[in-house]
PDB file of C-alpha atoms in Angstrom:
ATOM      1  CA  UNK U   1      19.089  19.733  17.640  1.00 59.00           C
ATOM      2  CA  UNK U   2      22.657  19.440  18.722  1.00 64.00           C
ATOM      3  CA  UNK U   3      23.020  16.044  17.848  1.00 71.00           C
ATOM      4  CA  UNK U   4      21.472  15.815  14.579  1.00 80.00           C
ATOM      5  CA  UNK U   5      23.620  18.550  13.243  1.00 84.00           C
ATOM      6  CA  UNK U   6      26.662  17.356  14.971  1.00 87.00           C
ATOM      7  CA  UNK U   7      26.060  13.015  14.289  1.00 87.00           C
ATOM      8  CA  UNK U   8      23.822  12.846  10.839  1.00 90.00           C
ATOM      9  CA  UNK U   9      24.994  15.893   8.432  1.00 89.00           C
ATOM     10  CA  UNK U  10      27.883  15.361   6.552  1.00 89.00           C
ATOM     11  CA  UNK U  11      31.063  16.642   8.388  1.00 88.00           C
ATOM     12  CA  UNK U  12      32.005  19.408   6.425  1.00 90.00           C
ATOM     13  CA  UNK U  13      28.078  21.255   6.385  1.00 90.00           C
ATOM     14  CA  UNK U  14      27.692  23.986   6.677  1.00 90.00           C
ATOM     15  CA  UNK U  15      25.098  23.511   9.158  1.00 88.00           C
ATOM     16  CA  UNK U  16      27.860  21.267  11.294  1.00 91.00           C
ATOM     17  CA  UNK U  17      30.385  23.747  10.928  1.00 92.00           C
ATOM     18  CA  UNK U  18      28.093  26.122  12.381  1.00 90.00           C
ATOM     19  CA  UNK U  19      27.058  24.115  15.204  1.00 90.00           C
ATOM     20  CA  UNK U  20      30.906  23.416  16.217  1.00 91.00           C
ATOM     21  CA  UNK U  21      31.078  27.651  15.592  1.00 90.00           C
ATOM     22  CA  UNK U  22      28.744  27.910  18.497  1.00 89.00           C
ATOM     23  CA  UNK U  23      30.335  25.314  21.242  1.00 90.00           C
ATOM     24  CA  UNK U  24      33.367  27.011  20.805  1.00 89.00           C
ATOM     25  CA  UNK U  25      32.232  30.434  21.501  1.00 89.00           C
ATOM     26  CA  UNK U  26      30.851  29.264  24.483  1.00 91.00           C
ATOM     27  CA  UNK U  27      33.301  26.846  25.351  1.00 91.00           C
ATOM     28  CA  UNK U  28      35.762  29.935  25.276  1.00 89.00           C
ATOM     29  CA  UNK U  29      33.047  32.479  27.351  1.00 91.00           C
ATOM     30  CA  UNK U  30      32.739  29.863  29.673  1.00 93.00           C
ATOM     31  CA  UNK U  31      36.437  29.378  30.530  1.00 92.00           C
ATOM     32  CA  UNK U  32      37.123  33.244  30.702  1.00 91.00           C
ATOM     33  CA  UNK U  33      34.254  33.725  32.788  1.00 94.00           C
ATOM     34  CA  UNK U  34      35.182  31.474  35.345  1.00 94.00           C
ATOM     35  CA  UNK U  35      38.940  31.822  35.853  1.00 93.00           C
ATOM     36  CA  UNK U  36      38.665  34.777  38.521  1.00 94.00           C
ATOM     37  CA  UNK U  37      37.168  32.144  41.051  1.00 96.00           C
ATOM     38  CA  UNK U  38      38.491  29.098  39.679  1.00 96.00           C
ATOM     39  CA  UNK U  39      42.055  30.119  37.968  1.00 94.00           C
ATOM     40  CA  UNK U  40      44.100  25.937  37.745  1.00 94.00           C
ATOM     41  CA  UNK U  41      40.565  24.856  36.464  1.00 96.00           C
ATOM     42  CA  UNK U  42      40.083  27.532  33.455  1.00 93.00           C
ATOM     43  CA  UNK U  43      43.936  27.222  32.777  1.00 91.00           C
ATOM     44  CA  UNK U  44      43.759  23.476  32.582  1.00 91.00           C
ATOM     45  CA  UNK U  45      40.979  23.684  29.920  1.00 91.00           C
ATOM     46  CA  UNK U  46      42.475  26.707  27.840  1.00 88.00           C
ATOM     47  CA  UNK U  47      45.385  24.899  27.279  1.00 86.00           C
ATOM     48  CA  UNK U  48      43.585  21.325  26.530  1.00 86.00           C
ATOM     49  CA  UNK U  49      40.864  23.086  24.107  1.00 85.00           C
ATOM     50  CA  UNK U  50      42.285  21.887  20.340  1.00 80.00           C
ATOM     51  CA  UNK U  51      42.069  24.714  17.777  1.00 76.00           C
ATOM     52  CA  UNK U  52      43.686  27.107  20.040  1.00 67.00           C
ATOM     53  CA  UNK U  53      46.817  28.754  18.416  1.00 59.00           C
ATOM     54  CA  UNK U  54      48.309  29.973  20.759  1.00 62.00           C
ATOM     55  CA  UNK U  55      49.886  28.427  24.965  1.00 61.00           C
ATOM     56  CA  UNK U  56      49.667  31.983  26.424  1.00 75.00           C
ATOM     57  CA  UNK U  57      46.800  30.999  28.486  1.00 82.00           C
ATOM     58  CA  UNK U  58      43.483  32.014  29.529  1.00 85.00           C
ATOM     59  CA  UNK U  59      44.790  35.071  31.538  1.00 85.00           C
ATOM     60  CA  UNK U  60      47.183  37.163  29.113  1.00 83.00           C
ATOM     61  CA  UNK U  61      45.006  36.316  26.386  1.00 81.00           C
ATOM     62  CA  UNK U  62      41.825  39.078  27.328  1.00 83.00           C
ATOM     63  CA  UNK U  63      38.850  38.982  28.222  1.00 85.00           C
ATOM     64  CA  UNK U  64      35.902  37.703  27.213  1.00 86.00           C
ATOM     65  CA  UNK U  65      35.038  39.127  23.447  1.00 81.00           C
ATOM     66  CA  UNK U  66      32.285  38.215  22.113  1.00 78.00           C
ATOM     67  CA  UNK U  67      32.137  39.531  18.359  1.00 78.00           C
ATOM     68  CA  UNK U  68      29.201  41.901  16.622  1.00 79.00           C
ATOM     69  CA  UNK U  69      28.741  39.009  13.805  1.00 76.00           C
ATOM     70  CA  UNK U  70      26.612  37.383  16.851  1.00 77.00           C
ATOM     71  CA  UNK U  71      24.053  40.352  17.546  1.00 78.00           C
ATOM     72  CA  UNK U  72      22.068  39.944  14.229  1.00 79.00           C
ATOM     73  CA  UNK U  73      18.908  41.798  14.716  1.00 78.00           C
ATOM     74  CA  UNK U  74      16.103  40.023  15.043  1.00 84.00           C
ATOM     75  CA  UNK U  75      17.508  36.303  15.568  1.00 87.00           C
ATOM     76  CA  UNK U  76      16.777  36.430  19.122  1.00 87.00           C
ATOM     77  CA  UNK U  77      13.128  37.259  18.280  1.00 90.00           C
ATOM     78  CA  UNK U  78      12.906  34.842  16.036  1.00 93.00           C
ATOM     79  CA  UNK U  79      14.383  31.812  17.919  1.00 93.00           C
ATOM     80  CA  UNK U  80      11.837  33.197  20.746  1.00 93.00           C
ATOM     81  CA  UNK U  81       8.904  32.773  18.536  1.00 94.00           C
ATOM     82  CA  UNK U  82       9.829  29.647  17.499  1.00 96.00           C
ATOM     83  CA  UNK U  83      10.565  28.424  20.982  1.00 96.00           C
ATOM     84  CA  UNK U  84       7.071  29.476  22.000  1.00 95.00           C
ATOM     85  CA  UNK U  85       5.691  27.460  19.071  1.00 97.00           C
ATOM     86  CA  UNK U  86       7.590  24.292  20.094  1.00 96.00           C
ATOM     87  CA  UNK U  87       5.890  24.730  23.840  1.00 96.00           C
ATOM     88  CA  UNK U  88       2.610  25.066  21.870  1.00 95.00           C
ATOM     89  CA  UNK U  89       3.212  21.955  20.697  1.00 96.00           C
ATOM     90  CA  UNK U  90       4.842  19.711  22.770  1.00 95.00           C
ATOM     91  CA  UNK U  91       1.797  20.666  25.102  1.00 94.00           C
ATOM     92  CA  UNK U  92      -0.447  19.747  23.242  1.00 93.00           C
ATOM     93  CA  UNK U  93       0.953  16.226  22.554  1.00 92.00           C
ATOM     94  CA  UNK U  94       0.938  15.437  26.324  1.00 86.00           C
ATOM     95  CA  UNK U  95       4.567  13.877  27.228  1.00 82.00           C
ATOM     96  CA  UNK U  96       4.381  11.982  23.954  1.00 93.00           C
ATOM     97  CA  UNK U  97       7.599  11.348  21.248  1.00 94.00           C
ATOM     98  CA  UNK U  98       7.628  14.780  19.258  1.00 94.00           C
ATOM     99  CA  UNK U  99       8.785  13.009  16.327  1.00 94.00           C
ATOM    100  CA  UNK U 100       6.192  10.800  15.735  1.00 95.00           C
ATOM    101  CA  UNK U 101       4.210  14.381  14.245  1.00 95.00           C
ATOM    102  CA  UNK U 102       4.553  16.845  11.770  1.00 95.00           C
ATOM    103  CA  UNK U 103       3.610  20.286  12.857  1.00 96.00           C
ATOM    104  CA  UNK U 104       1.526  23.061  11.372  1.00 96.00           C
ATOM    105  CA  UNK U 105       2.188  26.200  11.800  1.00 97.00           C
ATOM    106  CA  UNK U 106      -0.081  29.615  10.457  1.00 97.00           C
ATOM    107  CA  UNK U 107       0.743  32.988  10.942  1.00 96.00           C
ATOM    108  CA  UNK U 108      -1.024  35.701   9.183  1.00 92.00           C
ATOM    109  CA  UNK U 109       1.532  37.883   6.459  1.00 92.00           C
ATOM    110  CA  UNK U 110       3.396  39.843   8.998  1.00 91.00           C
ATOM    111  CA  UNK U 111       6.527  40.452  10.998  1.00 91.00           C
ATOM    112  CA  UNK U 112       6.072  37.638  12.811  1.00 93.00           C
ATOM    113  CA  UNK U 113       5.512  35.078   9.821  1.00 95.00           C
ATOM    114  CA  UNK U 114       9.010  37.073   7.989  1.00 94.00           C
ATOM    115  CA  UNK U 115      11.126  35.901  11.499  1.00 94.00           C
ATOM    116  CA  UNK U 116       9.955  31.891  11.225  1.00 96.00           C
ATOM    117  CA  UNK U 117      10.586  32.571   6.868  1.00 96.00           C
ATOM    118  CA  UNK U 118      14.042  33.236   8.159  1.00 94.00           C
ATOM    119  CA  UNK U 119      14.300  30.050  10.149  1.00 95.00           C
ATOM    120  CA  UNK U 120      12.742  28.051   6.641  1.00 96.00           C
ATOM    121  CA  UNK U 121      13.024  29.446   3.797  1.00 94.00           C
ATOM    122  CA  UNK U 122      11.037  26.401   2.636  1.00 96.00           C
ATOM    123  CA  UNK U 123       7.259  25.224   3.036  1.00 97.00           C
ATOM    124  CA  UNK U 124       8.333  22.164   4.432  1.00 96.00           C
ATOM    125  CA  UNK U 125      10.596  21.153   5.256  1.00 95.00           C
ATOM    126  CA  UNK U 126      12.590  18.633   7.796  1.00 93.00           C
ATOM    127  CA  UNK U 127      16.095  19.909   8.176  1.00 91.00           C
ATOM    128  CA  UNK U 128      15.424  23.795   8.776  1.00 93.00           C
ATOM    129  CA  UNK U 129      16.277  25.635  11.590  1.00 93.00           C
ATOM    130  CA  UNK U 130      12.156  26.068  12.562  1.00 96.00           C
ATOM    131  CA  UNK U 131      11.925  22.312  12.271  1.00 95.00           C
ATOM    132  CA  UNK U 132      14.921  21.441  14.649  1.00 94.00           C
ATOM    133  CA  UNK U 133      14.076  23.877  17.293  1.00 95.00           C
ATOM    134  CA  UNK U 134      10.476  22.760  17.269  1.00 96.00           C
ATOM    135  CA  UNK U 135      11.945  18.785  17.576  1.00 94.00           C
ATOM    136  CA  UNK U 136       9.278  18.145  15.056  1.00 95.00           C
ATOM    137  CA  UNK U 137      10.231  15.057  12.163  1.00 95.00           C
ATOM    138  CA  UNK U 138       8.764  17.796   9.361  1.00 96.00           C
ATOM    139  CA  UNK U 139       7.569  21.901  10.179  1.00 97.00           C
ATOM    140  CA  UNK U 140       5.686  23.051   7.758  1.00 97.00           C
ATOM    141  CA  UNK U 141       5.243  27.047   8.036  1.00 97.00           C
ATOM    142  CA  UNK U 142       2.038  28.824   6.607  1.00 97.00           C
ATOM    143  CA  UNK U 143       0.242  32.097   6.498  1.00 95.00           C
ATOM    144  CA  UNK U 144      -3.263  30.150   6.207  1.00 94.00           C
ATOM    145  CA  UNK U 145      -5.091  27.361   7.505  1.00 91.00           C
ATOM    146  CA  UNK U 146      -5.259  24.317   5.260  1.00 88.00           C
ATOM    147  CA  UNK U 147      -8.279  23.831   3.237  1.00 86.00           C
ATOM    148  CA  UNK U 148      -7.779  19.990   4.155  1.00 84.00           C
ATOM    149  CA  UNK U 149      -7.541  20.113   8.519  1.00 83.00           C
ATOM    150  CA  UNK U 150     -10.134  18.486  10.062  1.00 80.00           C
ATOM    151  CA  UNK U 151     -12.559  19.644  11.483  1.00 76.00           C
ATOM    152  CA  UNK U 152     -11.664  17.637  14.698  1.00 76.00           C
ATOM    153  CA  UNK U 153      -8.159  18.913  14.835  1.00 81.00           C
ATOM    154  CA  UNK U 154      -6.876  20.069  17.572  1.00 86.00           C
ATOM    155  CA  UNK U 155      -5.879  23.741  17.071  1.00 92.00           C
ATOM    156  CA  UNK U 156      -3.455  25.382  19.603  1.00 94.00           C
ATOM    157  CA  UNK U 157      -3.238  29.001  19.323  1.00 94.00           C
ATOM    158  CA  UNK U 158      -1.042  31.633  20.896  1.00 94.00           C
ATOM    159  CA  UNK U 159       0.785  35.345  20.916  1.00 93.00           C
ATOM    160  CA  UNK U 160       3.410  36.503  20.394  1.00 93.00           C
ATOM    161  CA  UNK U 161       4.958  40.651  20.960  1.00 90.00           C
ATOM    162  CA  UNK U 162       7.712  41.081  19.510  1.00 88.00           C
ATOM    163  CA  UNK U 163      10.219  43.823  20.440  1.00 83.00           C
ATOM    164  CA  UNK U 164      13.152  45.563  17.706  1.00 77.00           C
ATOM    165  CA  UNK U 165      14.927  48.347  18.131  1.00 69.00           C
ATOM    166  CA  UNK U 166      14.688  49.055  21.846  1.00 68.00           C
ATOM    167  CA  UNK U 167      11.013  49.056  21.787  1.00 65.00           C
ATOM    168  CA  UNK U 168      10.808  51.184  18.360  1.00 74.00           C
ATOM    169  CA  UNK U 169       9.090  48.589  16.359  1.00 79.00           C
ATOM    170  CA  UNK U 170       6.541  46.746  18.409  1.00 83.00           C
ATOM    171  CA  UNK U 171       4.051  44.346  16.951  1.00 87.00           C
ATOM    172  CA  UNK U 172       1.898  41.119  18.757  1.00 90.00           C
ATOM    173  CA  UNK U 173       1.051  38.243  15.829  1.00 92.00           C
ATOM    174  CA  UNK U 174      -1.088  35.610  16.725  1.00 94.00           C
ATOM    175  CA  UNK U 175      -0.086  32.137  15.450  1.00 96.00           C
ATOM    176  CA  UNK U 176      -2.110  28.349  16.100  1.00 96.00           C
ATOM    177  CA  UNK U 177       0.000  25.343  15.647  1.00 96.00           C
ATOM    178  CA  UNK U 178      -1.525  22.011  14.886  1.00 95.00           C
ATOM    179  CA  UNK U 179       0.277  18.337  15.371  1.00 94.00           C
ATOM    180  CA  UNK U 180      -0.611  15.248  13.914  1.00 92.00           C
ATOM    181  CA  UNK U 181       0.944  12.259  13.310  1.00 93.00           C
ATOM    182  CA  UNK U 182       3.366  11.406  10.403  1.00 94.00           C
ATOM    183  CA  UNK U 183       2.833   9.566   8.174  1.00 92.00           C
ATOM    184  CA  UNK U 184       6.575   8.718   7.496  1.00 94.00           C
ATOM    185  CA  UNK U 185       8.165   5.687   8.076  1.00 96.00           C
ATOM    186  CA  UNK U 186      11.906   6.053  10.700  1.00 95.00           C
ATOM    187  CA  UNK U 187      15.620   6.511   9.582  1.00 95.00           C
ATOM    188  CA  UNK U 188      17.233   4.087  10.508  1.00 94.00           C
ATOM    189  CA  UNK U 189      20.770   6.460  10.551  1.00 93.00           C
ATOM    190  CA  UNK U 190      18.423  10.265  12.547  1.00 91.00           C
ATOM    191  CA  UNK U 191      16.299   8.786  13.405  1.00 91.00           C
ATOM    192  CA  UNK U 192      13.454  11.084  12.574  1.00 92.00           C
ATOM    193  CA  UNK U 193      10.137   9.893  10.345  1.00 95.00           C
ATOM    194  CA  UNK U 194      10.998  10.779   7.351  1.00 94.00           C
ATOM    195  CA  UNK U 195      11.576   7.419   5.132  1.00 95.00           C
ATOM    196  CA  UNK U 196       9.882   5.847   3.333  1.00 94.00           C
ATOM    197  CA  UNK U 197      10.464   3.050   4.387  1.00 94.00           C
ATOM    198  CA  UNK U 198      11.848   1.789   7.836  1.00 92.00           C
ATOM    199  CA  UNK U 199      14.750  -0.178   6.215  1.00 94.00           C
ATOM    200  CA  UNK U 200      16.581   2.532   4.107  1.00 94.00           C
ATOM    201  CA  UNK U 201      17.326   5.902   5.319  1.00 95.00           C
ATOM    202  CA  UNK U 202      15.721   9.111   4.299  1.00 94.00           C
ATOM    203  CA  UNK U 203      16.573  11.610   1.532  1.00 92.00           C
ATOM    204  CA  UNK U 204      19.084  13.460   3.558  1.00 91.00           C
ATOM    205  CA  UNK U 205      20.576  10.576   5.276  1.00 93.00           C
ATOM    206  CA  UNK U 206      21.092   8.802   2.003  1.00 93.00           C
ATOM    207  CA  UNK U 207      22.572  12.167   0.392  1.00 91.00           C
ATOM    208  CA  UNK U 208      25.490  12.097   3.334  1.00 92.00           C
ATOM    209  CA  UNK U 209      25.898   8.603   3.048  1.00 91.00           C
ATOM    210  CA  UNK U 210      26.698   8.990  -0.962  1.00 90.00           C
ATOM    211  CA  UNK U 211      29.204  11.934   0.051  1.00 82.00           C
ATOM    212  CA  UNK U 212      26.554  15.147  -1.657  1.00 64.00           C
ATOM    213  CA  UNK U 213      26.574  16.596   1.359  1.00 56.00           C
ATOM    214  CA  UNK U 214      27.055  19.923   1.359  1.00 52.00           C
ATOM    215  CA  UNK U 215      30.272  21.332   1.503  1.00 40.00           C
TER     216      UNK U 215
END
């Protein structure tokens, strides 16, 4: 997830920048957390953080003060739900390379489906947050099983309990996960199976190489 965003996206792409922001916030919190018991190490790390504008030191800049912007309602449940589906997917392929598969997630209309839509607005995507979490080359999000689903398809069923607003909103939803070998070739740049030819980068990588990535 991190390597794909950091090394495959265009340098100023919002997805790459957001990843750097999360890493910076995590480093700041970790350093402040162990500062009381490892003061010299914490101070040395703090002094070498390149984006810090002050040089007062870790003990003069206050304790942990995470922004309330990180506490977005529903995002924790969305990530946990996606991780539960990812576990179902990975368990169904028995340790094989997840990038060699495409995933179809089927969820009946409801709160869980809406949370997954927040991670993937398109029906099918190879670059969405949901697909990054699934660790596959492509993820499709549907509200019902596709008509062309083979009769012998390995359909993994599961449930996920959503608990929002301190329990005021509680809903248990069922989902189905189908893993299918992907028919596309491996992109020589991002190593995902999203290219039409093994000698040609995928559409996302072609845009980045051409300087047409998101700014």
